[in-house]
C-alpha cells in the first residue's frame, strides 16, 4: 500500500517504475494461470484437439511482441523508403 506521503515524496520516474513492476507481476500471474490451464487441458482433453502450446490456448498482451516478424533492420528499411 502506498501512503500519500510516500507518493508525494517520490519522483515521477520512480512511480512509473512501480507501475511497470505491478503490471509485470499481474501478467506473470496470468502466465502461471495459463500454464496450469494448458497442463489440465493436455492431461484431460483429447490429444487431437488440444492446443499445441500455452500461447495457442490463451494469448496474453505480451505474447504479441514475441511473434512480430519485423526486426530492427526491416524498420530502418521502411523508414528509408518513406523519407
PDB file of N, CA, C and O in Angstrom:
ATOM      1  N   UNK A   1       0.833  -1.171   0.000  1.00  0.00           N
ATOM      2  CA  UNK A   1       0.000   0.000   0.000  1.00  0.00           C
ATOM      3  C   UNK A   1       0.883   1.242   0.000  1.00  0.00           C
ATOM      4  O   UNK A   1       1.876   1.308   0.708  1.00  0.00           O
ATOM      5  N   UNK A   2       0.544   2.176  -0.812  1.00  0.00           N
ATOM      6  CA  UNK A   2       1.317   3.396  -0.955  1.00  0.00           C
ATOM      7  C   UNK A   2       0.630   4.518  -0.179  1.00  0.00           C
ATOM      8  O   UNK A   2      -0.510   4.880  -0.470  1.00  0.00           O
ATOM      9  N   UNK A   3       1.338   5.040   0.793  1.00  0.00           N
ATOM     10  CA  UNK A   3       0.790   6.124   1.606  1.00  0.00           C
ATOM     11  C   UNK A   3       0.892   7.450   0.845  1.00  0.00           C
ATOM     12  O   UNK A   3       1.777   7.616  -0.008  1.00  0.00           O
ATOM     13  N   UNK A   4      -0.001   8.399   1.122  1.00  0.00           N
ATOM     14  CA  UNK A   4       0.053   9.688   0.414  1.00  0.00           C
ATOM     15  C   UNK A   4       1.394  10.400   0.562  1.00  0.00           C
ATOM     16  O   UNK A   4       1.904  10.981  -0.395  1.00  0.00           O
ATOM     17  N   UNK A   5       1.986  10.342   1.745  1.00  0.00           N
ATOM     18  CA  UNK A   5       3.270  10.993   1.952  1.00  0.00           C
ATOM     19  C   UNK A   5       4.353  10.366   1.064  1.00  0.00           C
ATOM     20  O   UNK A   5       5.201  11.060   0.505  1.00  0.00           O
ATOM     21  N   UNK A   6       4.332   9.030   0.932  1.00  0.00           N
ATOM     22  CA  UNK A   6       5.295   8.340   0.076  1.00  0.00           C
ATOM     23  C   UNK A   6       5.076   8.709  -1.386  1.00  0.00           C
ATOM     24  O   UNK A   6       6.040   8.882  -2.140  1.00  0.00           O
ATOM     25  N   UNK A   7       3.834   8.817  -1.780  1.00  0.00           N
ATOM     26  CA  UNK A   7       3.523   9.178  -3.165  1.00  0.00           C
ATOM     27  C   UNK A   7       4.059  10.557  -3.513  1.00  0.00           C
ATOM     28  O   UNK A   7       4.687  10.759  -4.548  1.00  0.00           O
ATOM     29  N   UNK A   8       3.833  11.514  -2.646  1.00  0.00           N
ATOM     30  CA  UNK A   8       4.268  12.889  -2.931  1.00  0.00           C
ATOM     31  C   UNK A   8       5.773  13.069  -2.817  1.00  0.00           C
ATOM     32  O   UNK A   8       6.324  14.011  -3.377  1.00  0.00           O
ATOM     33  N   UNK A   9       6.451  12.179  -2.110  1.00  0.00           N
ATOM     34  CA  UNK A   9       7.899  12.314  -1.961  1.00  0.00           C
ATOM     35  C   UNK A   9       8.680  11.605  -3.072  1.00  0.00           C
ATOM     36  O   UNK A   9       9.884  11.816  -3.201  1.00  0.00           O
ATOM     37  N   UNK A  10       8.024  10.774  -3.867  1.00  0.00           N
ATOM     38  CA  UNK A  10       8.751  10.055  -4.912  1.00  0.00           C
ATOM     39  C   UNK A  10       8.729  10.819  -6.237  1.00  0.00           C
ATOM     40  O   UNK A  10       7.853  11.644  -6.481  1.00  0.00           O
ATOM     41  N   UNK A  11       9.715  10.513  -7.060  1.00  0.00           N
ATOM     42  CA  UNK A  11       9.801  11.166  -8.371  1.00  0.00           C
ATOM     43  C   UNK A  11       8.838  10.478  -9.352  1.00  0.00           C
ATOM     44  O   UNK A  11       8.442   9.325  -9.141  1.00  0.00           O
ATOM     45  N   UNK A  12       8.467  11.173 -10.422  1.00  0.00           N
ATOM     46  CA  UNK A  12       7.601  10.537 -11.425  1.00  0.00           C
ATOM     47  C   UNK A  12       8.240   9.286 -12.043  1.00  0.00           C
ATOM     48  O   UNK A  12       7.553   8.320 -12.347  1.00  0.00           O
ATOM     49  N   UNK A  13       9.561   9.312 -12.225  1.00  0.00           N
ATOM     50  CA  UNK A  13      10.252   8.152 -12.786  1.00  0.00           C
ATOM     51  C   UNK A  13      10.114   6.946 -11.852  1.00  0.00           C
ATOM     52  O   UNK A  13       9.838   5.836 -12.297  1.00  0.00           O
ATOM     53  N   UNK A  14      10.309   7.175 -10.552  1.00  0.00           N
ATOM     54  CA  UNK A  14      10.191   6.087  -9.584  1.00  0.00           C
ATOM     55  C   UNK A  14       8.760   5.539  -9.561  1.00  0.00           C
ATOM     56  O   UNK A  14       8.555   4.326  -9.492  1.00  0.00           O
ATOM     57  N   UNK A  15       7.789   6.424  -9.647  1.00  0.00           N
ATOM     58  CA  UNK A  15       6.395   5.992  -9.668  1.00  0.00           C
ATOM     59  C   UNK A  15       6.097   5.165 -10.913  1.00  0.00           C
ATOM     60  O   UNK A  15       5.412   4.148 -10.843  1.00  0.00           O
ATOM     61  N   UNK A  16       6.640   5.578 -12.073  1.00  0.00           N
ATOM     62  CA  UNK A  16       6.411   4.810 -13.306  1.00  0.00           C
ATOM     63  C   UNK A  16       7.051   3.426 -13.211  1.00  0.00           C
ATOM     64  O   UNK A  16       6.493   2.454 -13.722  1.00  0.00           O
ATOM     65  N   UNK A  17       8.204   3.334 -12.545  1.00  0.00           N
ATOM     66  CA  UNK A  17       8.828   2.018 -12.355  1.00  0.00           C
ATOM     67  C   UNK A  17       7.963   1.130 -11.463  1.00  0.00           C
ATOM     68  O   UNK A  17       7.853  -0.078 -11.698  1.00  0.00           O
ATOM     69  N   UNK A  18       7.336   1.720 -10.457  1.00  0.00           N
ATOM     70  CA  UNK A  18       6.445   0.949  -9.594  1.00  0.00           C
ATOM     71  C   UNK A  18       5.242   0.435 -10.383  1.00  0.00           C
ATOM     72  O   UNK A  18       4.829  -0.713 -10.226  1.00  0.00           O
ATOM     73  N   UNK A  19       4.682   1.262 -11.242  1.00  0.00           N
ATOM     74  CA  UNK A  19       3.526   0.862 -12.049  1.00  0.00           C
ATOM     75  C   UNK A  19       3.912  -0.265 -13.009  1.00  0.00           C
ATOM     76  O   UNK A  19       3.187  -1.253 -13.152  1.00  0.00           O
ATOM     77  N   UNK A  20       5.074  -0.116 -13.671  1.00  0.00           N
ATOM     78  CA  UNK A  20       5.528  -1.167 -14.590  1.00  0.00           C
ATOM     79  C   UNK A  20       5.757  -2.483 -13.866  1.00  0.00           C
ATOM     80  O   UNK A  20       5.419  -3.551 -14.370  1.00  0.00           O
ATOM     81  N   UNK A  21       6.340  -2.422 -12.670  1.00  0.00           N
ATOM     82  CA  UNK A  21       6.553  -3.634 -11.881  1.00  0.00           C
ATOM     83  C   UNK A  21       5.247  -4.300 -11.489  1.00  0.00           C
ATOM     84  O   UNK A  21       5.129  -5.526 -11.526  1.00  0.00           O
ATOM     85  N   UNK A  22       4.269  -3.487 -11.131  1.00  0.00           N
ATOM     86  CA  UNK A  22       2.956  -4.032 -10.781  1.00  0.00           C
ATOM     87  C   UNK A  22       2.298  -4.700 -11.980  1.00  0.00           C
ATOM     88  O   UNK A  22       1.715  -5.784 -11.861  1.00  0.00           O
ATOM     89  N   UNK A  23       2.414  -4.075 -13.148  1.00  0.00           N
ATOM     90  CA  UNK A  23       1.832  -4.660 -14.356  1.00  0.00           C
ATOM     91  C   UNK A  23       2.528  -5.959 -14.730  1.00  0.00           C
ATOM     92  O   UNK A  23       1.879  -6.930 -15.139  1.00  0.00           O
ATOM     93  N   UNK A  24       3.855  -5.999 -14.615  1.00  0.00           N
ATOM     94  CA  UNK A  24       4.592  -7.231 -14.925  1.00  0.00           C
ATOM     95  C   UNK A  24       4.200  -8.361 -13.976  1.00  0.00           C
ATOM     96  O   UNK A  24       4.093  -9.512 -14.375  1.00  0.00           O
ATOM     97  N   UNK A  25       3.993  -8.022 -12.712  1.00  0.00           N
ATOM     98  CA  UNK A  25       3.579  -9.033 -11.738  1.00  0.00           C
ATOM     99  C   UNK A  25       2.212  -9.595 -12.099  1.00  0.00           C
ATOM    100  O   UNK A  25       1.978 -10.806 -12.014  1.00  0.00           O
ATOM    101  N   UNK A  26       1.325  -8.726 -12.546  1.00  0.00           N
ATOM    102  CA  UNK A  26      -0.015  -9.159 -12.931  1.00  0.00           C
ATOM    103  C   UNK A  26       0.043 -10.073 -14.159  1.00  0.00           C
ATOM    104  O   UNK A  26      -0.597 -11.123 -14.196  1.00  0.00           O
ATOM    105  N   UNK A  27       0.839  -9.695 -15.162  1.00  0.00           N
ATOM    106  CA  UNK A  27       0.968 -10.515 -16.366  1.00  0.00           C
ATOM    107  C   UNK A  27       1.628 -11.848 -16.025  1.00  0.00           C
ATOM    108  O   UNK A  27       1.257 -12.889 -16.579  1.00  0.00           O
ATOM    109  N   UNK A  28       2.586 -11.834 -15.107  1.00  0.00           N
ATOM    110  CA  UNK A  28       3.239 -13.081 -14.703  1.00  0.00           C
ATOM    111  C   UNK A  28       2.235 -14.025 -14.040  1.00  0.00           C
ATOM    112  O   UNK A  28       2.279 -15.236 -14.261  1.00  0.00           O
ATOM    113  N   UNK A  29       1.327 -13.472 -13.239  1.00  0.00           N
ATOM    114  CA  UNK A  29       0.275 -14.307 -12.642  1.00  0.00           C
ATOM    115  C   UNK A  29      -0.614 -14.914 -13.717  1.00  0.00           C
ATOM    116  O   UNK A  29      -1.012 -16.080 -13.615  1.00  0.00           O
ATOM    117  N   UNK A  30      -0.931 -14.143 -14.745  1.00  0.00           N
ATOM    118  CA  UNK A  30      -1.724 -14.680 -15.856  1.00  0.00           C
ATOM    119  C   UNK A  30      -0.967 -15.771 -16.604  1.00  0.00           C
ATOM    120  O   UNK A  30      -1.553 -16.761 -17.037  1.00  0.00           O
ATOM    121  N   UNK A  31       0.345 -15.609 -16.758  1.00  0.00           N
ATOM    122  CA  UNK A  31       1.139 -16.644 -17.431  1.00  0.00           C
ATOM    123  C   UNK A  31       1.129 -17.946 -16.633  1.00  0.00           C
ATOM    124  O   UNK A  31       1.038 -19.030 -17.210  1.00  0.00           O
ATOM    125  N   UNK A  32       1.232 -17.836 -15.314  1.00  0.00           N
ATOM    126  CA  UNK A  32       1.183 -19.032 -14.479  1.00  0.00           C
ATOM    127  C   UNK A  32      -0.178 -19.712 -14.586  1.00  0.00           C
ATOM    128  O   UNK A  32      -0.261 -20.936 -14.693  1.00  0.00           O
ATOM    129  N   UNK A  33      -1.244 -18.922 -14.579  1.00  0.00           N
ATOM    130  CA  UNK A  33      -2.590 -19.477 -14.717  1.00  0.00           C
ATOM    131  C   UNK A  33      -2.751 -20.158 -16.066  1.00  0.00           C
ATOM    132  O   UNK A  33      -3.328 -21.241 -16.168  1.00  0.00           O
ATOM    133  N   UNK A  34      -2.221 -19.516 -17.110  1.00  0.00           N
ATOM    134  CA  UNK A  34      -2.309 -20.097 -18.448  1.00  0.00           C
ATOM    135  C   UNK A  34      -1.573 -21.433 -18.511  1.00  0.00           C
ATOM    136  O   UNK A  34      -2.057 -22.386 -19.118  1.00  0.00           O
ATOM    137  N   UNK A  35      -0.417 -21.505 -17.892  1.00  0.00           N
ATOM    138  CA  UNK A  35       0.343 -22.747 -17.905  1.00  0.00           C
ATOM    139  C   UNK A  35      -0.390 -23.860 -17.156  1.00  0.00           C
ATOM    140  O   UNK A  35      -0.404 -25.015 -17.602  1.00  0.00           O
ATOM    141  N   UNK A  36      -1.024 -23.513 -16.043  1.00  0.00           N
ATOM    142  CA  UNK A  36      -1.818 -24.510 -15.315  1.00  0.00           C
ATOM    143  C   UNK A  36      -3.011 -24.976 -16.149  1.00  0.00           C
ATOM    144  O   UNK A  36      -3.319 -26.176 -16.199  1.00  0.00           O
ATOM    145  N   UNK A  37      -3.688 -24.035 -16.800  1.00  0.00           N
ATOM    146  CA  UNK A  37      -4.819 -24.397 -17.662  1.00  0.00           C
ATOM    147  C   UNK A  37      -4.352 -25.298 -18.805  1.00  0.00           C
ATOM    148  O   UNK A  37      -5.013 -26.282 -19.140  1.00  0.00           O
ATOM    149  N   UNK A  38      -3.233 -24.949 -19.407  1.00  0.00           N
ATOM    150  CA  UNK A  38      -2.681 -25.735 -20.514  1.00  0.00           C
ATOM    151  C   UNK A  38      -2.377 -27.161 -20.063  1.00  0.00           C
ATOM    152  O   UNK A  38      -2.684 -28.128 -20.766  1.00  0.00           O
ATOM    153  N   UNK A  39      -1.780 -27.279 -18.879  1.00  0.00           N
ATOM    154  CA  UNK A  39      -1.460 -28.605 -18.357  1.00  0.00           C
ATOM    155  C   UNK A  39      -2.720 -29.433 -18.149  1.00  0.00           C
ATOM    156  O   UNK A  39      -2.765 -30.615 -18.526  1.00  0.00           O
ATOM    157  N   UNK A  40      -3.745 -28.812 -17.593  1.00  0.00           N
ATOM    158  CA  UNK A  40      -5.001 -29.538 -17.355  1.00  0.00           C
ATOM    159  C   UNK A  40      -5.680 -29.921 -18.674  1.00  0.00           C
ATOM    160  O   UNK A  40      -6.204 -31.031 -18.807  1.00  0.00           O
ATOM    161  N   UNK A  41      -5.664 -29.034 -19.648  1.00  0.00           N
ATOM    162  CA  UNK A  41      -6.287 -29.345 -20.940  1.00  0.00           C
ATOM    163  C   UNK A  41      -5.546 -30.471 -21.631  1.00  0.00           C
ATOM    164  O   UNK A  41      -6.158 -31.367 -22.218  1.00  0.00           O
ATOM    165  N   UNK A  42      -4.208 -30.435 -21.564  1.00  0.00           N
ATOM    166  CA  UNK A  42      -3.427 -31.500 -22.212  1.00  0.00           C
ATOM    167  C   UNK A  42      -3.633 -32.848 -21.513  1.00  0.00           C
ATOM    168  O   UNK A  42      -3.641 -33.888 -22.159  1.00  0.00           O
ATOM    169  N   UNK A  43      -3.774 -32.832 -20.185  1.00  0.00           N
ATOM    170  CA  UNK A  43      -3.941 -34.090 -19.454  1.00  0.00           C
ATOM    171  C   UNK A  43      -5.342 -34.665 -19.609  1.00  0.00           C
ATOM    172  O   UNK A  43      -5.508 -35.873 -19.783  1.00  0.00           O
ATOM    173  N   UNK A  44      -6.347 -33.818 -19.540  1.00  0.00           N
ATOM    174  CA  UNK A  44      -7.725 -34.289 -19.520  1.00  0.00           C
ATOM    175  C   UNK A  44      -8.408 -34.268 -20.878  1.00  0.00           C
ATOM    176  O   UNK A  44      -9.408 -34.938 -21.072  1.00  0.00           O
ATOM    177  N   UNK A  45      -7.882 -33.489 -21.822  1.00  0.00           N
ATOM    178  CA  UNK A  45      -8.560 -33.331 -23.104  1.00  0.00           C
ATOM    179  C   UNK A  45      -8.134 -34.342 -24.149  1.00  0.00           C
ATOM    180  O   UNK A  45      -7.272 -35.196 -23.929  1.00  0.00           O
ATOM    181  N   UNK A  46      -8.754 -34.222 -25.291  1.00  0.00           N
ATOM    182  CA  UNK A  46      -8.436 -35.066 -26.432  1.00  0.00           C
ATOM    183  C   UNK A  46      -7.124 -34.583 -27.058  1.00  0.00           C
ATOM    184  O   UNK A  46      -6.994 -33.409 -27.389  1.00  0.00           O
ATOM    185  N   UNK A  47      -6.139 -35.464 -27.236  1.00  0.00           N
ATOM    186  CA  UNK A  47      -4.851 -35.031 -27.795  1.00  0.00           C
ATOM    187  C   UNK A  47      -4.955 -34.467 -29.214  1.00  0.00           C
ATOM    188  O   UNK A  47      -4.139 -33.645 -29.612  1.00  0.00           O
ATOM    189  N   UNK A  48      -5.972 -34.874 -29.941  1.00  0.00           N
ATOM    190  CA  UNK A  48      -6.113 -34.387 -31.322  1.00  0.00           C
ATOM    191  C   UNK A  48      -6.581 -32.939 -31.371  1.00  0.00           C
ATOM    192  O   UNK A  48      -6.218 -32.207 -32.275  1.00  0.00           O
ATOM    193  N   UNK A  49      -7.412 -32.533 -30.412  1.00  0.00           N
ATOM    194  CA  UNK A  49      -7.963 -31.187 -30.441  1.00  0.00           C
ATOM    195  C   UNK A  49      -7.312 -30.250 -29.429  1.00  0.00           C
ATOM    196  O   UNK A  49      -7.614 -29.063 -29.418  1.00  0.00           O
ATOM    197  N   UNK A  50      -6.408 -30.756 -28.598  1.00  0.00           N
ATOM    198  CA  UNK A  50      -5.767 -29.927 -27.582  1.00  0.00           C
ATOM    199  C   UNK A  50      -4.793 -28.951 -28.250  1.00  0.00           C
ATOM    200  O   UNK A  50      -4.183 -29.259 -29.270  1.00  0.00           O
ATOM    201  N   UNK A  51      -4.643 -27.757 -27.694  1.00  0.00           N
ATOM    202  CA  UNK A  51      -3.703 -26.788 -28.257  1.00  0.00           C
ATOM    203  C   UNK A  51      -2.268 -27.289 -28.125  1.00  0.00           C
ATOM    204  O   UNK A  51      -1.935 -28.036 -27.211  1.00  0.00           O
ATOM    205  N   UNK A  52      -1.435 -26.865 -29.052  1.00  0.00           N
ATOM    206  CA  UNK A  52      -0.049 -27.328 -29.078  1.00  0.00           C
ATOM    207  C   UNK A  52       0.856 -26.558 -28.138  1.00  0.00           C
ATOM    208  O   UNK A  52       1.941 -27.011 -27.809  1.00  0.00           O
ATOM    209  N   UNK A  53       0.465 -25.353 -27.726  1.00  0.00           N
ATOM    210  CA  UNK A  53       1.278 -24.543 -26.829  1.00  0.00           C
ATOM    211  C   UNK A  53       0.363 -23.732 -25.911  1.00  0.00           C
ATOM    212  O   UNK A  53      -0.811 -23.538 -26.228  1.00  0.00           O
ATOM    213  N   UNK A  54       0.900 -23.255 -24.797  1.00  0.00           N
ATOM    214  CA  UNK A  54       0.085 -22.405 -23.923  1.00  0.00           C
ATOM    215  C   UNK A  54      -0.386 -21.130 -24.622  1.00  0.00           C
ATOM    216  O   UNK A  54      -1.475 -20.641 -24.369  1.00  0.00           O
ATOM    217  N   UNK A  55       0.433 -20.586 -25.530  1.00  0.00           N
ATOM    218  CA  UNK A  55       0.052 -19.371 -26.255  1.00  0.00           C
ATOM    219  C   UNK A  55      -1.132 -19.628 -27.175  1.00  0.00           C
ATOM    220  O   UNK A  55      -1.938 -18.732 -27.414  1.00  0.00           O
ATOM    221  N   UNK A  56      -1.237 -20.836 -27.703  1.00  0.00           N
ATOM    222  CA  UNK A  56      -2.368 -21.169 -28.569  1.00  0.00           C
ATOM    223  C   UNK A  56      -3.661 -21.297 -27.766  1.00  0.00           C
ATOM    224  O   UNK A  56      -4.743 -21.071 -28.289  1.00  0.00           O
ATOM    225  N   UNK A  57      -3.534 -21.640 -26.500  1.00  0.00           N
ATOM    226  CA  UNK A  57      -4.709 -21.771 -25.638  1.00  0.00           C
ATOM    227  C   UNK A  57      -5.249 -20.414 -25.217  1.00  0.00           C
ATOM    228  O   UNK A  57      -6.445 -20.164 -25.267  1.00  0.00           O
ATOM    229  N   UNK A  58      -4.334 -19.498 -24.839  1.00  0.00           N
ATOM    230  CA  UNK A  58      -4.763 -18.200 -24.300  1.00  0.00           C
ATOM    231  C   UNK A  58      -3.667 -17.188 -24.591  1.00  0.00           C
ATOM    232  O   UNK A  58      -2.571 -17.267 -24.044  1.00  0.00           O
ATOM    233  N   UNK A  59      -3.956 -16.230 -25.447  1.00  0.00           N
ATOM    234  CA  UNK A  59      -2.972 -15.204 -25.792  1.00  0.00           C
ATOM    235  C   UNK A  59      -3.030 -14.071 -24.780  1.00  0.00           C
ATOM    236  O   UNK A  59      -4.095 -13.616 -24.403  1.00  0.00           O
ATOM    237  N   UNK A  60      -1.854 -13.619 -24.366  1.00  0.00           N
ATOM    238  CA  UNK A  60      -1.733 -12.502 -23.437  1.00  0.00           C
ATOM    239  C   UNK A  60      -1.128 -11.309 -24.173  1.00  0.00           C
ATOM    240  O   UNK A  60      -0.509 -11.475 -25.232  1.00  0.00           O
ATOM    241  N   UNK A  61      -1.266 -10.104 -23.626  1.00  0.00           N
ATOM    242  CA  UNK A  61      -0.742  -8.923 -24.316  1.00  0.00           C
ATOM    243  C   UNK A  61       0.750  -8.988 -24.617  1.00  0.00           C
ATOM    244  O   UNK A  61       1.197  -8.516 -25.640  1.00  0.00           O
ATOM    245  N   UNK A  62       1.560  -9.601 -23.774  1.00  0.00           N
ATOM    246  CA  UNK A  62       2.995  -9.679 -24.005  1.00  0.00           C
ATOM    247  C   UNK A  62       3.394 -10.655 -25.097  1.00  0.00           C
ATOM    248  O   UNK A  62       4.512 -10.631 -25.584  1.00  0.00           O
ATOM    249  N   UNK A  63       2.501 -11.543 -25.494  1.00  0.00           N
ATOM    250  CA  UNK A  63       2.814 -12.547 -26.498  1.00  0.00           C
ATOM    251  C   UNK A  63       2.956 -11.947 -27.886  1.00  0.00           C
ATOM    252  O   UNK A  63       3.625 -12.507 -28.738  1.00  0.00           O
ATOM    253  N   UNK A  64       2.354 -10.802 -28.133  1.00  0.00           N
ATOM    254  CA  UNK A  64       2.403 -10.186 -29.460  1.00  0.00           C
ATOM    255  C   UNK A  64       3.825  -9.792 -29.831  1.00  0.00           C
ATOM    256  O   UNK A  64       4.217  -9.863 -30.979  1.00  0.00           O
ATOM    257  N   UNK A  65       4.623  -9.371 -28.836  1.00  0.00           N
ATOM    258  CA  UNK A  65       5.986  -8.938 -29.103  1.00  0.00           C
ATOM    259  C   UNK A  65       6.857 -10.084 -29.610  1.00  0.00           C
ATOM    260  O   UNK A  65       7.719  -9.895 -30.453  1.00  0.00           O
ATOM    261  N   UNK A  66       6.630 -11.275 -29.088  1.00  0.00           N
ATOM    262  CA  UNK A  66       7.454 -12.420 -29.455  1.00  0.00           C
ATOM    263  C   UNK A  66       7.216 -12.880 -30.887  1.00  0.00           C
ATOM    264  O   UNK A  66       8.123 -13.352 -31.553  1.00  0.00           O
ATOM    265  N   UNK A  67       6.007 -12.730 -31.387  1.00  0.00           N
ATOM    266  CA  UNK A  67       5.708 -13.265 -32.707  1.00  0.00           C
ATOM    267  C   UNK A  67       5.715 -12.215 -33.809  1.00  0.00           C
ATOM    268  O   UNK A  67       5.390 -12.520 -34.938  1.00  0.00           O
ATOM    269  N   UNK A  68       6.085 -10.975 -33.487  1.00  0.00           N
ATOM    270  CA  UNK A  68       6.133  -9.975 -34.550  1.00  0.00           C
ATOM    271  C   UNK A  68       7.323 -10.283 -35.449  1.00  0.00           C
ATOM    272  O   UNK A  68       8.425 -10.533 -34.978  1.00  0.00           O
ATOM    273  N   UNK A  69       7.098 -10.281 -36.739  1.00  0.00           N
ATOM    274  CA  UNK A  69       8.117 -10.662 -37.689  1.00  0.00           C
ATOM    275  C   UNK A  69       8.995  -9.522 -38.147  1.00  0.00           C
ATOM    276  O   UNK A  69       9.845  -9.699 -38.995  1.00  0.00           O
ATOM    277  N   UNK A  70       8.831  -8.346 -37.596  1.00  0.00           N
ATOM    278  CA  UNK A  70       9.609  -7.191 -38.027  1.00  0.00           C
ATOM    279  C   UNK A  70      10.766  -6.991 -37.060  1.00  0.00           C
ATOM    280  O   UNK A  70      10.585  -6.847 -35.865  1.00  0.00           O
ATOM    281  N   UNK A  71      11.983  -6.968 -37.612  1.00  0.00           N
ATOM    282  CA  UNK A  71      13.146  -6.704 -36.780  1.00  0.00           C
ATOM    283  C   UNK A  71      13.634  -5.274 -37.034  1.00  0.00           C
ATOM    284  O   UNK A  71      13.040  -4.528 -37.810  1.00  0.00           O
ATOM    285  N   UNK A  72      14.708  -4.887 -36.389  1.00  0.00           N
ATOM    286  CA  UNK A  72      15.202  -3.506 -36.489  1.00  0.00           C
ATOM    287  C   UNK A  72      15.629  -3.146 -37.902  1.00  0.00           C
ATOM    288  O   UNK A  72      15.419  -2.021 -38.354  1.00  0.00           O
ATOM    289  N   UNK A  73      16.229  -4.099 -38.625  1.00  0.00           N
ATOM    290  CA  UNK A  73      16.665  -3.810 -39.993  1.00  0.00           C
ATOM    291  C   UNK A  73      15.474  -3.533 -40.914  1.00  0.00           C
ATOM    292  O   UNK A  73      15.534  -2.641 -41.760  1.00  0.00           O
ATOM    293  N   UNK A  74      14.402  -4.291 -40.732  1.00  0.00           N
ATOM    294  CA  UNK A  74      13.199  -4.053 -41.539  1.00  0.00           C
ATOM    295  C   UNK A  74      12.595  -2.689 -41.252  1.00  0.00           C
ATOM    296  O   UNK A  74      12.143  -1.994 -42.161  1.00  0.00           O
ATOM    297  N   UNK A  75      12.603  -2.296 -40.001  1.00  0.00           N
ATOM    298  CA  UNK A  75      12.052  -0.994 -39.627  1.00  0.00           C
ATOM    299  C   UNK A  75      12.880   0.129 -40.236  1.00  0.00           C
ATOM    300  O   UNK A  75      12.341   1.101 -40.776  1.00  0.00           O
ATOM    301  N   UNK A  76      14.210  -0.004 -40.186  1.00  0.00           N
ATOM    302  CA  UNK A  76      15.083   1.022 -40.781  1.00  0.00           C
ATOM    303  C   UNK A  76      14.843   1.129 -42.289  1.00  0.00           C
ATOM    304  O   UNK A  76      14.813   2.218 -42.850  1.00  0.00           O
ATOM    305  N   UNK A  77      14.669  -0.012 -42.948  1.00  0.00           N
ATOM    306  CA  UNK A  77      14.422  -0.001 -44.396  1.00  0.00           C
ATOM    307  C   UNK A  77      13.083   0.675 -44.729  1.00  0.00           C
ATOM    308  O   UNK A  77      12.990   1.427 -45.682  1.00  0.00           O
ATOM    309  N   UNK A  78      12.083   0.429 -43.921  1.00  0.00           N
ATOM    310  CA  UNK A  78      10.782   1.061 -44.148  1.00  0.00           C
ATOM    311  C   UNK A  78      10.885   2.572 -44.008  1.00  0.00           C
ATOM    312  O   UNK A  78      10.366   3.330 -44.824  1.00  0.00           O
ATOM    313  N   UNK A  79      11.614   3.031 -42.972  1.00  0.00           N
ATOM    314  CA  UNK A  79      11.767   4.479 -42.792  1.00  0.00           C
ATOM    315  C   UNK A  79      12.586   5.112 -43.911  1.00  0.00           C
ATOM    316  O   UNK A  79      12.343   6.257 -44.295  1.00  0.00           O
ATOM    317  N   UNK A  80      13.572   4.377 -44.442  1.00  0.00           N
ATOM    318  CA  UNK A  80      14.339   4.915 -45.567  1.00  0.00           C
ATOM    319  C   UNK A  80      13.464   5.099 -46.793  1.00  0.00           C
ATOM    320  O   UNK A  80      13.587   6.071 -47.518  1.00  0.00           O
ATOM    321  N   UNK A  81      12.554   4.136 -47.023  1.00  0.00           N
ATOM    322  CA  UNK A  81      11.645   4.266 -48.164  1.00  0.00           C
ATOM    323  C   UNK A  81      10.662   5.397 -47.993  1.00  0.00           C
ATOM    324  O   UNK A  81      10.256   6.042 -48.958  1.00  0.00           O
ATOM    325  N   UNK A  82      10.232   5.649 -46.760  1.00  0.00           N
ATOM    326  CA  UNK A  82       9.256   6.709 -46.507  1.00  0.00           C
ATOM    327  C   UNK A  82       9.902   8.094 -46.550  1.00  0.00           C
ATOM    328  O   UNK A  82       9.221   9.070 -46.841  1.00  0.00           O
ATOM    329  N   UNK A  83      11.178   8.201 -46.273  1.00  0.00           N
ATOM    330  CA  UNK A  83      11.844   9.515 -46.220  1.00  0.00           C
ATOM    331  C   UNK A  83      12.157  10.059 -47.590  1.00  0.00           C
ATOM    332  O   UNK A  83      12.075   9.569 -48.605  1.00  0.00           O
TER     333      UNK A  83
END
